[in-house]
XYZ file of N, CA, C and O in Angstrom:
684
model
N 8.634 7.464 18.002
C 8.142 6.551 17.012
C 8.618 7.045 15.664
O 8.243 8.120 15.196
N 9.591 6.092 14.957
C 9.821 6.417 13.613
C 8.919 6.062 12.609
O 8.216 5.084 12.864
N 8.731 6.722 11.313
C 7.995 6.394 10.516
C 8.729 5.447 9.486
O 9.867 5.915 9.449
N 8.699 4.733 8.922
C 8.764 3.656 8.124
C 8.699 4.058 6.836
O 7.536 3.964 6.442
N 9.661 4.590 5.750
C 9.973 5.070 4.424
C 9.058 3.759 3.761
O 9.200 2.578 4.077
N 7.821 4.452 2.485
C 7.505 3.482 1.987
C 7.743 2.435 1.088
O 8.615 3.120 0.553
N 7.768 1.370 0.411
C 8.981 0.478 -0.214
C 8.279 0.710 -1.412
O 8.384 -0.294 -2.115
N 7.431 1.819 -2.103
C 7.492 1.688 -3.391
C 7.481 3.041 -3.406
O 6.624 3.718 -2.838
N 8.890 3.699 -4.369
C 9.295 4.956 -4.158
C 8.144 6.042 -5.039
O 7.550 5.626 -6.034
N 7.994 7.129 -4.633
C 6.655 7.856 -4.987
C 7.161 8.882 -6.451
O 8.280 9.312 -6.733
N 5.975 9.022 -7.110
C 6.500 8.818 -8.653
C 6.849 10.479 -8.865
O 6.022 11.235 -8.355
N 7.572 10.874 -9.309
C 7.808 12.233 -9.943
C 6.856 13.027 -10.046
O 5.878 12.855 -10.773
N 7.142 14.355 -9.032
C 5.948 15.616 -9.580
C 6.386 15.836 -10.709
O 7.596 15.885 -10.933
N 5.230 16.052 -11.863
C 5.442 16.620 -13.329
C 5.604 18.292 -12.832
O 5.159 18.848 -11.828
N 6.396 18.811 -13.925
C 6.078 20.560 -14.118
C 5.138 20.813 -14.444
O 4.642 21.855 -14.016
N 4.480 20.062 -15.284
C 3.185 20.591 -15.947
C 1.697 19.764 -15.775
O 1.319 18.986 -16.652
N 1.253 19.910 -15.085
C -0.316 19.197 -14.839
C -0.834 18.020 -16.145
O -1.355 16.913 -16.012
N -0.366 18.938 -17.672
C -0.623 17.763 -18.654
C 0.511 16.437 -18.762
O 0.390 15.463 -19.505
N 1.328 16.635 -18.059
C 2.286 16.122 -18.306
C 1.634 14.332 -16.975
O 2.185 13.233 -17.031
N 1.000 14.518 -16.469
C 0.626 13.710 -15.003
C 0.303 12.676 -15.944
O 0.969 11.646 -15.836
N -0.747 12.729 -17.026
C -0.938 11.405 -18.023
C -2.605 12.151 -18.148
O -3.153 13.226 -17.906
N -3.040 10.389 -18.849
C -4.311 10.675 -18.810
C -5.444 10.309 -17.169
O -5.160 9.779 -16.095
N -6.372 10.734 -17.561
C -7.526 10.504 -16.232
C -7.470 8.818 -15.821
O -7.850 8.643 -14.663
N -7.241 8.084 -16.236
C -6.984 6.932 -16.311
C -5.684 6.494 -15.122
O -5.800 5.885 -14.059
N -4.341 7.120 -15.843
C -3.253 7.240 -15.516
C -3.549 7.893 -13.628
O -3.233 7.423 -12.535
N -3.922 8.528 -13.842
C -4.101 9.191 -12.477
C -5.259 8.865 -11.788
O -5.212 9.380 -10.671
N -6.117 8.334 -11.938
C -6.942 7.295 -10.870
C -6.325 6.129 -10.596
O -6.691 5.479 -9.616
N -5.235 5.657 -11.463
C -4.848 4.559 -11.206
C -3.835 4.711 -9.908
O -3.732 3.907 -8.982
N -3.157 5.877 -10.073
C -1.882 6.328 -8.992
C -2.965 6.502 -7.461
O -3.070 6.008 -6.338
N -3.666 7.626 -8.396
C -5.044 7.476 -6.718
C -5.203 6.244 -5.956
O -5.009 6.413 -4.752
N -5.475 5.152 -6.274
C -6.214 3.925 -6.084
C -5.112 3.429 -5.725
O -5.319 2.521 -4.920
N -3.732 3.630 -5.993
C -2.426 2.876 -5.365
C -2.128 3.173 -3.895
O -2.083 2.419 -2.922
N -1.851 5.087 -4.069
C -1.970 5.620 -2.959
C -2.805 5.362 -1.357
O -2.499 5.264 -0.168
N -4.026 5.332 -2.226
C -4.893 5.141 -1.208
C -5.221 3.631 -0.481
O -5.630 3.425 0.662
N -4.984 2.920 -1.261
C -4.802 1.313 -0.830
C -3.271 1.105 0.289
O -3.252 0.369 1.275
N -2.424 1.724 -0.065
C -1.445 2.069 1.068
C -1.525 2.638 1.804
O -1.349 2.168 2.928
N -1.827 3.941 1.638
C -2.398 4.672 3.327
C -3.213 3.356 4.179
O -2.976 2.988 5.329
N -4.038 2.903 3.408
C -5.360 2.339 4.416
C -4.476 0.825 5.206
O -4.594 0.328 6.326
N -3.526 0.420 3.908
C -2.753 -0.888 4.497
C -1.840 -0.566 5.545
O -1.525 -1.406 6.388
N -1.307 0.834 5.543
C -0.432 0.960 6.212
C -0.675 1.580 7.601
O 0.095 1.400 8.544
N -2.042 2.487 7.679
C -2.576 2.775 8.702
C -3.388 1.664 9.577
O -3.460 1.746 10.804
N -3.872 0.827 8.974
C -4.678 -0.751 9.811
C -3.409 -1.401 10.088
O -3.458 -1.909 11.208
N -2.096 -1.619 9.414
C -0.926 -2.155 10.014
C -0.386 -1.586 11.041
O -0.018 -2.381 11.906
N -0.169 -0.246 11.301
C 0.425 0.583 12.211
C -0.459 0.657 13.533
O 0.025 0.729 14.663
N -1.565 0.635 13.298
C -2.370 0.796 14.473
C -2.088 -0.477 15.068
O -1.264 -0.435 15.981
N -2.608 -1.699 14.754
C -2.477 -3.151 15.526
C -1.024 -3.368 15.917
O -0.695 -4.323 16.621
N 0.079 -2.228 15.326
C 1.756 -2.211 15.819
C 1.874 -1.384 17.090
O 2.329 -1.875 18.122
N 1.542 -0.377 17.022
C 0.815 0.962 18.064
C 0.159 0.792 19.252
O 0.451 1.227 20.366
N -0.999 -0.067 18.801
C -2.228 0.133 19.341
C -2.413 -1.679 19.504
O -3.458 -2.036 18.960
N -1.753 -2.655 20.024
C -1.974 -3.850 19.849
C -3.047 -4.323 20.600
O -3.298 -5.527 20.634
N -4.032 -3.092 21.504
C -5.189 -4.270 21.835
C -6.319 -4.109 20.944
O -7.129 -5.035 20.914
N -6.567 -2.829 20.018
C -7.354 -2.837 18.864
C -6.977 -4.057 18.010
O -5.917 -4.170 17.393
N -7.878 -4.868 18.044
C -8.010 -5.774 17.487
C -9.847 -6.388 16.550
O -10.181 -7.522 16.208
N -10.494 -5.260 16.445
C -11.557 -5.098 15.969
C -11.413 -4.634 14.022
O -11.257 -3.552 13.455
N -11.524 -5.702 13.639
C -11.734 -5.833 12.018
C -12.250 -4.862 11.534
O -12.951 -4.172 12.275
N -12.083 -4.480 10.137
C -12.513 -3.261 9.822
C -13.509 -2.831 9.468
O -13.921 -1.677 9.352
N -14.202 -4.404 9.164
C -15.507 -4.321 8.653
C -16.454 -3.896 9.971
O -17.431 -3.162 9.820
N -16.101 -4.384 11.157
C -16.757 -4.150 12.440
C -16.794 -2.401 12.550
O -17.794 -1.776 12.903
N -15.823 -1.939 12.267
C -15.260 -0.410 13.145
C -16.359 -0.237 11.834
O -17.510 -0.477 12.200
N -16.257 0.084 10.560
C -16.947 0.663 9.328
C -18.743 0.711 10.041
O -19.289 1.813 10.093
N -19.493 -0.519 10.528
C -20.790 -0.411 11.106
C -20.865 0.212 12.566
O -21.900 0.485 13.174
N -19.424 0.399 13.051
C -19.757 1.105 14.267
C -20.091 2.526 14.201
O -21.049 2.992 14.817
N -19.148 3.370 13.303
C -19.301 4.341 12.060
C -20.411 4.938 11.925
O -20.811 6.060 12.239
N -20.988 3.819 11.281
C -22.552 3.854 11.058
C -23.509 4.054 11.542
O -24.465 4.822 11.425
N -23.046 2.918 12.403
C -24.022 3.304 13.795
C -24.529 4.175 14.701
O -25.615 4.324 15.261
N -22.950 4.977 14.708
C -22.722 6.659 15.695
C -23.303 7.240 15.645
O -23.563 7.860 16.676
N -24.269 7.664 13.983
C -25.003 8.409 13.802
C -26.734 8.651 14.565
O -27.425 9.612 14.903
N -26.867 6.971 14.559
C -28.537 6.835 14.663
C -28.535 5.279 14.575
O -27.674 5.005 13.739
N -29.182 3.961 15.119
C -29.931 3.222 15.129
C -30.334 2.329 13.874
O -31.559 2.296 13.759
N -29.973 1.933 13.349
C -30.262 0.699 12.210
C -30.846 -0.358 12.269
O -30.782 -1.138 13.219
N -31.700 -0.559 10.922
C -32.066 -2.070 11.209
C -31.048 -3.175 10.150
O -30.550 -2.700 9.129
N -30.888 -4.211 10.409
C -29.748 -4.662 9.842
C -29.737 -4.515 7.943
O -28.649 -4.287 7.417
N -31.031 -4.668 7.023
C -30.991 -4.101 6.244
C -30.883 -2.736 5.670
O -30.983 -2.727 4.443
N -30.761 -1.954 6.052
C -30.612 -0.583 5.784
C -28.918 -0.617 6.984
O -28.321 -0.483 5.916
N -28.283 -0.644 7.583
C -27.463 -1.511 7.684
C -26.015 -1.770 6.047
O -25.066 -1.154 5.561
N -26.794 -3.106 5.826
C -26.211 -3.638 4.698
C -26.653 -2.456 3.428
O -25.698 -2.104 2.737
N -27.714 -1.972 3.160
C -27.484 -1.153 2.114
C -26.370 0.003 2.023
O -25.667 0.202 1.032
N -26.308 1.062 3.768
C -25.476 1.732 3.439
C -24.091 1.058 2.915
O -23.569 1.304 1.828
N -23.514 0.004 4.071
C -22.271 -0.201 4.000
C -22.191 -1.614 2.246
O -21.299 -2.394 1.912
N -23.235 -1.382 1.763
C -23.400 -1.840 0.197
C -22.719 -3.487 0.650
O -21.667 -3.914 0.174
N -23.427 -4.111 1.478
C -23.071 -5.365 1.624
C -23.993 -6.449 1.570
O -25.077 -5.949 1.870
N -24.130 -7.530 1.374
C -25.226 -8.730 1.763
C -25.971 -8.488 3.150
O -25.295 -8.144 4.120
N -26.873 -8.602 3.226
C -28.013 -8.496 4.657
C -27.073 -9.767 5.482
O -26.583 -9.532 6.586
N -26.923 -10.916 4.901
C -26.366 -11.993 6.164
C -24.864 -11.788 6.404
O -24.381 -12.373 7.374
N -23.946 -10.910 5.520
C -22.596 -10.929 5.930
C -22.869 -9.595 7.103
O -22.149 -9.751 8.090
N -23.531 -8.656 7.162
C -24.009 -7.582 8.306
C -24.247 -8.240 9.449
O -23.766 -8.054 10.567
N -25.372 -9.367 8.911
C -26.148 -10.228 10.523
C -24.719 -10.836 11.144
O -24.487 -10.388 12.267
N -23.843 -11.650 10.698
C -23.377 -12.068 11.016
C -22.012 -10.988 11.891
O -21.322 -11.412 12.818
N -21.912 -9.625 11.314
C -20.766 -8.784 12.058
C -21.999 -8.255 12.910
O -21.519 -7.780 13.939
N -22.808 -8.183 12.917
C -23.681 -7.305 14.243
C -23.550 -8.698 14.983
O -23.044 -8.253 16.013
N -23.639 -10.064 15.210
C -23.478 -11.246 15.733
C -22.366 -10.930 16.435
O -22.541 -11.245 17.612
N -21.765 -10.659 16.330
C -19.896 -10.371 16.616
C -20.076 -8.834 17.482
O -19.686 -8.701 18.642
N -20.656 -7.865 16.784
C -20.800 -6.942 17.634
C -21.490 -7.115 19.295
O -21.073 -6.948 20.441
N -22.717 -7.528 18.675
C -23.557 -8.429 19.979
C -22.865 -8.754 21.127
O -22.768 -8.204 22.224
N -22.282 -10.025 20.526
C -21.108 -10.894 21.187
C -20.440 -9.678 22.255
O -20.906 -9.585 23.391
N -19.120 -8.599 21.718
C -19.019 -7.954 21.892
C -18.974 -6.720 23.362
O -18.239 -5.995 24.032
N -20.393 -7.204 23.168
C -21.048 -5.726 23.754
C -20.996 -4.059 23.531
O -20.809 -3.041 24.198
N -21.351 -4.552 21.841
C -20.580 -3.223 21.373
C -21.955 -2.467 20.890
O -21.880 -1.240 20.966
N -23.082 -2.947 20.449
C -24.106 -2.875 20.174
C -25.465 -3.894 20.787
O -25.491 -5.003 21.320
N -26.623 -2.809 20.373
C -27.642 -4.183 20.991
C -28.923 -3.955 19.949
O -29.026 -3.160 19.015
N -29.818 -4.903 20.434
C -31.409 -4.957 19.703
C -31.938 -3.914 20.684
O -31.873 -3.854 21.912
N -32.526 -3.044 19.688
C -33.811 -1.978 20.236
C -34.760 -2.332 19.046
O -34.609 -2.641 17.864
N -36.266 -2.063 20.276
C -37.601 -2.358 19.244
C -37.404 -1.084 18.164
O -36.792 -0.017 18.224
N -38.086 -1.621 17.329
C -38.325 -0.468 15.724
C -39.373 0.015 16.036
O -40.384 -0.684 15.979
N -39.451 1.591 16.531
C -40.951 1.706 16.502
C -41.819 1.837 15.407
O -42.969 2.193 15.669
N -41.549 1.649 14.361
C -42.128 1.874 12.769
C -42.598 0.736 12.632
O -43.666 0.597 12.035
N -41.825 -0.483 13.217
C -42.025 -1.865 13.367
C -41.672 -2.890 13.900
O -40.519 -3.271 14.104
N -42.941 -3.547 14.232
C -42.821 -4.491 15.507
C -42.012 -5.743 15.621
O -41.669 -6.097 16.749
N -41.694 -6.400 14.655
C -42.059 -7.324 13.080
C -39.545 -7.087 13.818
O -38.771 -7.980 14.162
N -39.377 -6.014 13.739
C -38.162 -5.871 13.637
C -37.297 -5.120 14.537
O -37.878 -4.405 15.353
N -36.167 -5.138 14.551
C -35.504 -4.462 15.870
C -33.970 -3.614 15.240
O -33.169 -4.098 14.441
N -33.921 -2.579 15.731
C -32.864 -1.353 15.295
C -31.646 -2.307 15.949
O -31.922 -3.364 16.517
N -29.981 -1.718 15.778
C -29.385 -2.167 15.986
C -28.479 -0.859 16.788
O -28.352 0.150 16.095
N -28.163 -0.839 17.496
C -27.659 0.323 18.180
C -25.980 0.359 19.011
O -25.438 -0.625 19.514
N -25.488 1.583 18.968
C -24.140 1.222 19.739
C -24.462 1.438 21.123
O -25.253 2.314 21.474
N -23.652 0.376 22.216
C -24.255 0.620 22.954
C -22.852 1.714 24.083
O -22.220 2.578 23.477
N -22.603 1.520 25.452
C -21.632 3.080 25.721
C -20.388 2.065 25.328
O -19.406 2.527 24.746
N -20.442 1.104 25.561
C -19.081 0.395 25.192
C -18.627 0.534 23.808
O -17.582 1.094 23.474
N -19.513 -0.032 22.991
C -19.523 0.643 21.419
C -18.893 1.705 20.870
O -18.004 1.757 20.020
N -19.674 2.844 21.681
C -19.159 4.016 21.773
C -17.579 4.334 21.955
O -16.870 4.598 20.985
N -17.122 4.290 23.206
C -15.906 3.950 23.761
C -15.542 3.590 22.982
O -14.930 4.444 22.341
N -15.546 2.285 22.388
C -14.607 1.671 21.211
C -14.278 2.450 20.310
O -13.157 2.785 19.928
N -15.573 2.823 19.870
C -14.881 3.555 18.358
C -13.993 4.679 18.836
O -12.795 4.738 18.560
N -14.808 5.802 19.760
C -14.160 6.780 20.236
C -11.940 6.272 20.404
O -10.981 6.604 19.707
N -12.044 5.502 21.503
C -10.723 4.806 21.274
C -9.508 4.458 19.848
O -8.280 4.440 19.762
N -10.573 4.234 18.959
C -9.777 3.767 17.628
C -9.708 4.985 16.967
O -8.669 5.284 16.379
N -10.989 5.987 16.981
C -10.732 7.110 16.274
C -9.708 8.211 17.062
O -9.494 9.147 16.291
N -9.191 8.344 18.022
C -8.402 8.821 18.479
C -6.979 7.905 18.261
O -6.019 8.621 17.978
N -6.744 6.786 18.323
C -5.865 6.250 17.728
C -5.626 6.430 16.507
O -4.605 7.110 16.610
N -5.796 6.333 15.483
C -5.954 6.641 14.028
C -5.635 7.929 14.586
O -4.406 7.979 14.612
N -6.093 8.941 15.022
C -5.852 10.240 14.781
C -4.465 10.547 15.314
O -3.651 11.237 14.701
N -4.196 9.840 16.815
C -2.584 10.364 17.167
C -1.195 9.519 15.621
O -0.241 9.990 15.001
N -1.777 8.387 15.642
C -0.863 7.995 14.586
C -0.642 8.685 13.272
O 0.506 8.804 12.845
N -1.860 9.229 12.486
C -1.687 10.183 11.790
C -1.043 11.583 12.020
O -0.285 12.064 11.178
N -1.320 12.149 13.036
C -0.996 13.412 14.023
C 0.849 13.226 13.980
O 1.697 14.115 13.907
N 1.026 11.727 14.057
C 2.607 11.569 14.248
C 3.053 11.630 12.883
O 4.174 12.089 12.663
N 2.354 11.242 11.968
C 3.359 10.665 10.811
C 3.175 12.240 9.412
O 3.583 12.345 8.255
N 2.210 13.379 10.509
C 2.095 14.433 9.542
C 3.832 14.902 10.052
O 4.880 15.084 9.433
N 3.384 14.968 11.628
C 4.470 15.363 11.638
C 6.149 15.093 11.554
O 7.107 15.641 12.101
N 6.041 14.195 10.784
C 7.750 13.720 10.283
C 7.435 14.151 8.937
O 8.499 14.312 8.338
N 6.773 14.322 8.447
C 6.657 15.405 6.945
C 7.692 16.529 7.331
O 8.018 16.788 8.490
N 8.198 17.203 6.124
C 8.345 18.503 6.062
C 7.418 19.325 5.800
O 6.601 18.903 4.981
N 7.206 20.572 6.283
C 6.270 21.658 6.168
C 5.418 21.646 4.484
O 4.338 21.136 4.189
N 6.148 22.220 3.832
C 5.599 21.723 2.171
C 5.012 20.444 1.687
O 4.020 20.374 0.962
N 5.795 19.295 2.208
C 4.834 17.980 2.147
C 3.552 17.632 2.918
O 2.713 16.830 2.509
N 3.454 18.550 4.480
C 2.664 18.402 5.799
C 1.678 19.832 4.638
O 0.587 19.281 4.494
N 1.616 20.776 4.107
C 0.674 21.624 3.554
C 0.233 21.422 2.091
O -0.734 22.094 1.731
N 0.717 20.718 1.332
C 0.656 19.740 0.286
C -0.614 18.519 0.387
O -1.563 18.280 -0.359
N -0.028 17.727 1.995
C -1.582 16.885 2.240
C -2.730 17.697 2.441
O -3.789 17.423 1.877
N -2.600 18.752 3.259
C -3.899 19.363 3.999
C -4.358 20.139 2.899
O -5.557 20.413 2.850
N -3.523 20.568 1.935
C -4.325 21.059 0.911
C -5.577 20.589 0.269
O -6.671 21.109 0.049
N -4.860 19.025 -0.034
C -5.444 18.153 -0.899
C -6.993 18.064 -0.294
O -7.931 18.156 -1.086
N -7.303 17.835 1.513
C -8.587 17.347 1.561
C -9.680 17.680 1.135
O -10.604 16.867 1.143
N -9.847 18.987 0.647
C -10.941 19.936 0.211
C -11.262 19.162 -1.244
O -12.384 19.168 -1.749
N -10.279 18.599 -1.746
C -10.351 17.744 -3.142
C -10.970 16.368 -2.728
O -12.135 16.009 -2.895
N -10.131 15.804 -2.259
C -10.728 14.921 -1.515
C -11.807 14.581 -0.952
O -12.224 13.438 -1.142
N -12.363 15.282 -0.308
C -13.884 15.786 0.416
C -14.562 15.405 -0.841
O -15.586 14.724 -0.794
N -13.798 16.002 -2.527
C -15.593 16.432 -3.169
C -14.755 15.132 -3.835
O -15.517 14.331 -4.376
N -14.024 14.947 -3.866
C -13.803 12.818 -4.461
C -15.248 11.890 -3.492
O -16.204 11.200 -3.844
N -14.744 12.331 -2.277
C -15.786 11.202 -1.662
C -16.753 11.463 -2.074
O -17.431 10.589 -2.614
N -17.196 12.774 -1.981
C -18.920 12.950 -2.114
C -19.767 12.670 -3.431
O -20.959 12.367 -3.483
N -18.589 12.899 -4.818
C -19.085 12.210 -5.986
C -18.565 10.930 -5.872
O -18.736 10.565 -7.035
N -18.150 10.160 -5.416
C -18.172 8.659 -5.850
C -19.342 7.937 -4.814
O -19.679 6.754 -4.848
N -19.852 8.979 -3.900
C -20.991 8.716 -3.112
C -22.396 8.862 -4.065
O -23.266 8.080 -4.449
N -22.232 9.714 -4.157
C -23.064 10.239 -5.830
C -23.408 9.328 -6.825
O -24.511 9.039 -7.290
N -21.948 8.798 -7.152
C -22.130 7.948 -8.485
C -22.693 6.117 -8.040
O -23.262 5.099 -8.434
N -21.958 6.809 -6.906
C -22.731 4.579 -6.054
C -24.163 5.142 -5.822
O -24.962 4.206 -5.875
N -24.725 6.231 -5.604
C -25.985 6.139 -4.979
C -26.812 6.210 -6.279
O -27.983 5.959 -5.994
N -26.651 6.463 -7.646
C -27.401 6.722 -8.368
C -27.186 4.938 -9.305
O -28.053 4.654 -10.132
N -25.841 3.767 -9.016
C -25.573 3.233 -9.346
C -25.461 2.020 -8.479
O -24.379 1.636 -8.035
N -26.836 1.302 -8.198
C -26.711 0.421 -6.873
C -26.017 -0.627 -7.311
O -25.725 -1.540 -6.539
C-alpha cells in the first residue's frame, strides 16, 4: 500500500521557533494539519477498509460508550451535541445492533444506552483499522519524520486536555 503525497505542500521548518509567526499563525497551521489527517484518515479507511461504513458521528458515541452506559442526555452533553441529533444516532445505533436500552437504576422514568458485544466488535474492528493504516503510513516516514511525530504526542496529549479544560469551563 502506497501512501498518497499530500496536495498541499507542507510549509518550511523555521531555524528559529520565533521565526514560526505569531500564536495565531500557528493554531491556524494546527487546525489545517489536523483537519487533513482526520480527512485523510476517514478517506483511507472507507479505501482500505470498504465495509466500515459507520459515520463518524456513530463511531465518536461508540467511544463513549466503551467506557460505561449513558443516558442519551449526558450522552449529548459529553459529545456537546443536541439531545435529539444523539436520539436520533442511538436510533441508528439501535437499528444496528450496536447498542441497546438498559433500565437506569437511579431512574425509572429513563433508560442507559449501552454497547452491546456487536458494538463492541465494531469499534474494536475500526480501532484496529485506524491503527494498521496509521502503523502503515508511520512507516513510509523516514526515521526523523516517524520520531518528530511521536515526539509531538506528549504535546498533543496536554493540547487535548486543555481544550477539554477550556470547553468544560466554557459550555
Amino acid at each position: 500500500m502506497s501512501v498518497q503525497p499530500d496536495p498541499a505542500p507542507p510549509a518550511p521548518t523555521p531555524a528559529h521557533p520565533e521565526a514560526e509567526g505569531t500564536t495565531l499563525e500557528r493554531a491556524q497551521r494546527l487546525t489545517d494539519v489536523i483537519t487533513r489527517l482526520r480527512r485523510a484518515l476517514r478517506s483511507s479507511i472507507r479505501t482500505d477498509y470498504p465495509w466500515e461504513s459507520l459515520p463518524m458521528a456513530q463511531v465518536e458515541l461508540l467511544q463513549t460508550l466503551a467506557a460505561a452506559p449513558l443516558r442519551v442526555g449526558e450522552l449529548a452533553a459529553r459529545q456537546r451535541l443536541a439531545p435529539n441529533t444523539v436520539s436520533g444516532l442511538v436510533g441508528k445505533l439501535l437499528d444496528a445492533g450496536f447498542v441497546d436500552r438498559q433500565p437506569d437504576p437511579g431512574d425509572r422514568r429513563t433508560a442507559r444506552i449501552a454497547l452491546t458485544e456487536a458494538g463492541r466488535r465494531q469499534l474494536r474492528d475500526w480501532q484496529l483499522a485506524h491503527e494498521r493504516r496509521l502503523a502503515s503510513a508511520l512507516e513510509s516516514l523516514g526515521e526523523t519524520d516517524r520520531e518528530a511525530v511521536m515526539n509531538a504526542l506528549p504535546g498533543l496529549e496536554l493540547l487535548a486536555r486543555a481544550l477539554t479544560t477550556v470547553d468544560d469551563r466554557h459550555p
